[in-house]
PDB file of C-alpha atoms in Angstrom:
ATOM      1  CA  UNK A   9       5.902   6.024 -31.563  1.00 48.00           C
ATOM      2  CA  UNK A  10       2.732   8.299 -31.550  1.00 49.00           C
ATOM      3  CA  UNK A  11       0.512   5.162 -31.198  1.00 52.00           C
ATOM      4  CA  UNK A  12       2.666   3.616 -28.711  1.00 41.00           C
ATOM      5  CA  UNK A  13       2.300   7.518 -26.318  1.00 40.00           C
ATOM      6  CA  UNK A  14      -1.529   6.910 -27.656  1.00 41.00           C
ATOM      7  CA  UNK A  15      -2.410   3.576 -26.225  1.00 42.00           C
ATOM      8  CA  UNK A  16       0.063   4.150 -23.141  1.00 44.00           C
ATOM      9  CA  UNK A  17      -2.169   7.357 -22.107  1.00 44.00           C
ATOM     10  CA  UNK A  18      -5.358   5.356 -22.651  1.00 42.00           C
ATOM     11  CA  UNK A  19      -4.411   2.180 -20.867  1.00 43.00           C
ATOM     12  CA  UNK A  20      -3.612   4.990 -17.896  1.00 43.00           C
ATOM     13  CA  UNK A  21      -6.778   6.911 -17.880  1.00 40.00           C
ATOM     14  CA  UNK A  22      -8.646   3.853 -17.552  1.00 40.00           C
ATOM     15  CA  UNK A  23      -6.324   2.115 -15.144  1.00 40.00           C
ATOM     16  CA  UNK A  24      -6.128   5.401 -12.709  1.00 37.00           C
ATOM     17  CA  UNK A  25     -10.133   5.036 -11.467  1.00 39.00           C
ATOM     18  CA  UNK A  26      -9.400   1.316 -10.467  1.00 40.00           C
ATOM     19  CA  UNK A  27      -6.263   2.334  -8.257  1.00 47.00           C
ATOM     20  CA  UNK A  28      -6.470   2.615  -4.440  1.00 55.00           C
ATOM     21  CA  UNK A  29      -4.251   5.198  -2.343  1.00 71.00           C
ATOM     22  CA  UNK A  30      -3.320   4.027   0.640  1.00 87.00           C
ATOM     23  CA  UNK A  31      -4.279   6.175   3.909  1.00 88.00           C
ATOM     24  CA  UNK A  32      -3.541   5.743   7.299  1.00 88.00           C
ATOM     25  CA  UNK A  33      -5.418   8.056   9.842  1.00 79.00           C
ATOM     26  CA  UNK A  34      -6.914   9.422   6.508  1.00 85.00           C
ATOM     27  CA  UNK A  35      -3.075  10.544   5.830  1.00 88.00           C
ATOM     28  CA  UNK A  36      -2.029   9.185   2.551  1.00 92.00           C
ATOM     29  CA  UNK A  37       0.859   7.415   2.724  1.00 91.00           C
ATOM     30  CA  UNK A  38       2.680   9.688   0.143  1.00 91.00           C
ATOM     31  CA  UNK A  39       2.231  12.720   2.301  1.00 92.00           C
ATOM     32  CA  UNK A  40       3.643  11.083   5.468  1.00 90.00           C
ATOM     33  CA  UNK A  41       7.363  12.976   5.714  1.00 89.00           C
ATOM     34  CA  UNK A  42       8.250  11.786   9.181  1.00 92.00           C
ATOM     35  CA  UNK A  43      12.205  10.156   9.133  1.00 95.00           C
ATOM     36  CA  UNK A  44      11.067   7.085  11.290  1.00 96.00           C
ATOM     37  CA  UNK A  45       7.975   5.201  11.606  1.00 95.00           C
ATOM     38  CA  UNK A  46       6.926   1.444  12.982  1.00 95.00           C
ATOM     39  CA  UNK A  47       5.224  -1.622  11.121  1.00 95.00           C
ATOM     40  CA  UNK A  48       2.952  -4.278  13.245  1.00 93.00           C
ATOM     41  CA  UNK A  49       1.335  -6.876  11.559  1.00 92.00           C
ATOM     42  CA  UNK A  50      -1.765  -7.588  13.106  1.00 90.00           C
ATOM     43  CA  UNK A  51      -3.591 -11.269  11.600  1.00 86.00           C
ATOM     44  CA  UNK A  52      -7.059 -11.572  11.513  1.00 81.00           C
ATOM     45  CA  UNK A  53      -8.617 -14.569  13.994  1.00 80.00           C
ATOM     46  CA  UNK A  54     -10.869 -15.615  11.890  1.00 82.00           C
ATOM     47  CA  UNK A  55      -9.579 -15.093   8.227  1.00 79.00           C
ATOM     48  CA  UNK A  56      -6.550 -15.307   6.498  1.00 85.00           C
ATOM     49  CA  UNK A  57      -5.560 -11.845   6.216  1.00 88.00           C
ATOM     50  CA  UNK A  58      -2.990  -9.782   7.672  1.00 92.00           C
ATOM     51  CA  UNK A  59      -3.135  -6.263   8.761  1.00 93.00           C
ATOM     52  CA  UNK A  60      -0.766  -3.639   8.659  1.00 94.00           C
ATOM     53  CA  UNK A  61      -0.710  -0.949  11.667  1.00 94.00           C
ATOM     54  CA  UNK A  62       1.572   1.930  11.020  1.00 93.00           C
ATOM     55  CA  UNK A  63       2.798   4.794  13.429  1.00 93.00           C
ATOM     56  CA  UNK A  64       4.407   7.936  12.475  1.00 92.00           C
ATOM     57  CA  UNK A  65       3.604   9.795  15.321  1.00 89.00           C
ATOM     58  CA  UNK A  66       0.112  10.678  14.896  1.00 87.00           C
ATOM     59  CA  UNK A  67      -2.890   9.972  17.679  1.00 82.00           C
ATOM     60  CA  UNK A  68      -5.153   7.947  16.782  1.00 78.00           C
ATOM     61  CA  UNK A  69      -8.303   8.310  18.555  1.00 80.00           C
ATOM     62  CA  UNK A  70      -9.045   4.746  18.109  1.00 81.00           C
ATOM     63  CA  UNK A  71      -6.639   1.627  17.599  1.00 81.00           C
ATOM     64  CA  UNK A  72      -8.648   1.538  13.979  1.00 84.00           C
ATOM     65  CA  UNK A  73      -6.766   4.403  12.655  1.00 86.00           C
ATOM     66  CA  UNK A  74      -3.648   2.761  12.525  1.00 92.00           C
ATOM     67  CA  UNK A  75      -4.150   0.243   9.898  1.00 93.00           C
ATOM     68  CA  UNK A  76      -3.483   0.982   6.388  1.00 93.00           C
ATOM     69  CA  UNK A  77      -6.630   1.442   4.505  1.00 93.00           C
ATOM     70  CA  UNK A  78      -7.626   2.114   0.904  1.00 91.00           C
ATOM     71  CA  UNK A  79      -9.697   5.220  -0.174  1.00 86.00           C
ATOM     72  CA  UNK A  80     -13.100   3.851   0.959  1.00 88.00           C
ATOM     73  CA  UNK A  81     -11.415   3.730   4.587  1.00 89.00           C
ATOM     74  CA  UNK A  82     -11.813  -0.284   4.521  1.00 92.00           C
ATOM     75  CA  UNK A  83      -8.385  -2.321   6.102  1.00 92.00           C
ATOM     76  CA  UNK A  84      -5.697  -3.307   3.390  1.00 93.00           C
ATOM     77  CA  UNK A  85      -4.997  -7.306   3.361  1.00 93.00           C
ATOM     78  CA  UNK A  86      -1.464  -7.916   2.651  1.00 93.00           C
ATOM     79  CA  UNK A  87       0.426 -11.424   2.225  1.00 92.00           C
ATOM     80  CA  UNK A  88       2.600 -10.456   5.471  1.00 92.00           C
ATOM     81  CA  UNK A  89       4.712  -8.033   7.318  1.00 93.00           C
ATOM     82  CA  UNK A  90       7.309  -8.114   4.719  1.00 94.00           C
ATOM     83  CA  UNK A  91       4.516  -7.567   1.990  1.00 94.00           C
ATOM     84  CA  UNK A  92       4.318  -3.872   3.704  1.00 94.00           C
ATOM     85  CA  UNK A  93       8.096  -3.227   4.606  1.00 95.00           C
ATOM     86  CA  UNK A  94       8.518  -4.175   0.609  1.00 95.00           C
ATOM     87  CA  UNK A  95       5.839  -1.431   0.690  1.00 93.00           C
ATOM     88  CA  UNK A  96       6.844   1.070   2.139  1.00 93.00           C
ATOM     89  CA  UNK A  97      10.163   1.024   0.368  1.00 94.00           C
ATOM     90  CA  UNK A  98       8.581   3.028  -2.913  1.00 92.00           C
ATOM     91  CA  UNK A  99       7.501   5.737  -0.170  1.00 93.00           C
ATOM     92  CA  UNK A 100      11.310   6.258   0.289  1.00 93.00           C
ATOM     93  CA  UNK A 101      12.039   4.437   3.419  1.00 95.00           C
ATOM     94  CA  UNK A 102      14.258   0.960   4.130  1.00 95.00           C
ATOM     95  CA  UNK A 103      14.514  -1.403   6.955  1.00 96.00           C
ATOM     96  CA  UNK A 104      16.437  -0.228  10.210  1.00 96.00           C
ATOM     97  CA  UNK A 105      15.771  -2.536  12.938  1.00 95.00           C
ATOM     98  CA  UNK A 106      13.332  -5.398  14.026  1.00 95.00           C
ATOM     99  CA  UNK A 107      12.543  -5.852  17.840  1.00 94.00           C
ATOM    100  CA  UNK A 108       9.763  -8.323  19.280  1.00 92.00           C
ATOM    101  CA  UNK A 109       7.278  -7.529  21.923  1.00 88.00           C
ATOM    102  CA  UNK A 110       4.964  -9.223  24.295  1.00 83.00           C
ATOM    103  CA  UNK A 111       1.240  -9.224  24.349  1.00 73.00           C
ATOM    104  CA  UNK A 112      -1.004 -10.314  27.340  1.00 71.00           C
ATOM    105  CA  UNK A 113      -0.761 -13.663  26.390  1.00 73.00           C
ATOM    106  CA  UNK A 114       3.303 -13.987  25.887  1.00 68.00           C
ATOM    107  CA  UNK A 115       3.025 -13.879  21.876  1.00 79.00           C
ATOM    108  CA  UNK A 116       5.954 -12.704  20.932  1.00 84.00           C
ATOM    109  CA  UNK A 117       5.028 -10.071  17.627  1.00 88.00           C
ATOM    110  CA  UNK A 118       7.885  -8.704  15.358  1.00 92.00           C
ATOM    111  CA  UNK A 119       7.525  -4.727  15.014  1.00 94.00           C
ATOM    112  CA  UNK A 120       9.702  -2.694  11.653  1.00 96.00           C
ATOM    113  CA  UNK A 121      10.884   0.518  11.988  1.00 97.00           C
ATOM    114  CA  UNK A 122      11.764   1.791   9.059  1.00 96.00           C
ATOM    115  CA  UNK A 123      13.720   5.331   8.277  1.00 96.00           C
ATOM    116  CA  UNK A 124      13.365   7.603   5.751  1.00 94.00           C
ATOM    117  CA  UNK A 125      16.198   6.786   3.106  1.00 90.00           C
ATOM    118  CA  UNK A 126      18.760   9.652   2.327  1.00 83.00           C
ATOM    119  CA  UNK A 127      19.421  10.628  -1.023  1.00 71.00           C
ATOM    120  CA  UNK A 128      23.048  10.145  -1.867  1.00 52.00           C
ATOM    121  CA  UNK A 129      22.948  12.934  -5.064  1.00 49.00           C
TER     122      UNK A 129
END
């Protein structure tokens, strides 16, 4: 049992440099305690990557700061919007409705809001 603990605390010391917290507005994503906040995914033109922007109420002073970015402030690639809501979910919050908007060129985009979940103790 004491080498199991042993190798466990190892395989985490040297595992912990290699992992990324995600930040948006250079607010980690564990330290956002709004109740409600809104997924866009936004897909790259000219690569296959998609975006994340998240709102919780904060003002961004540039459309930039709304994407969810690792610690060395560079934009996360996720597999889709989904990917994120998925997410999200181990930051305690769930699915609560899907609406679609319209940009300037009638693309119809899916935005997430998602709420906080409530503890049922």
């Amino acid at each position: 049992m004491k080498t199991l603990f042993t190798t466990a605390a190892f395989a985490a010391c040297f595992a912990l440099p290699s992992a990324k917290a995600q930040t948006v507005n250079g607010i980690r994503l564990s330290e956002i305690k709004t109740d409600v906040i809104e997924l866009r995914a936004v897909e790259s033109t000219f690569a296959d990557k998609t975006w994340i922007a998240l709102e919780y109420g904060q003002k961004p002073y540039d459309t930039g700061d709304l994407y969810i970015k690792d610690d060395d402030g560079k934009k996360l690639a996720f597999n889709s919007a989904i990917d994120a809501v998925n997410k999200m979910k181990s930051y305690g919050y769930e699915l609560f409705q899907v609406y679609s908007s319209r940009n300037a060129k009638d693309d119809s985009k899916a935005n997430y809001v998602l709420k906080r979940k409530i503890d049922s103790q």
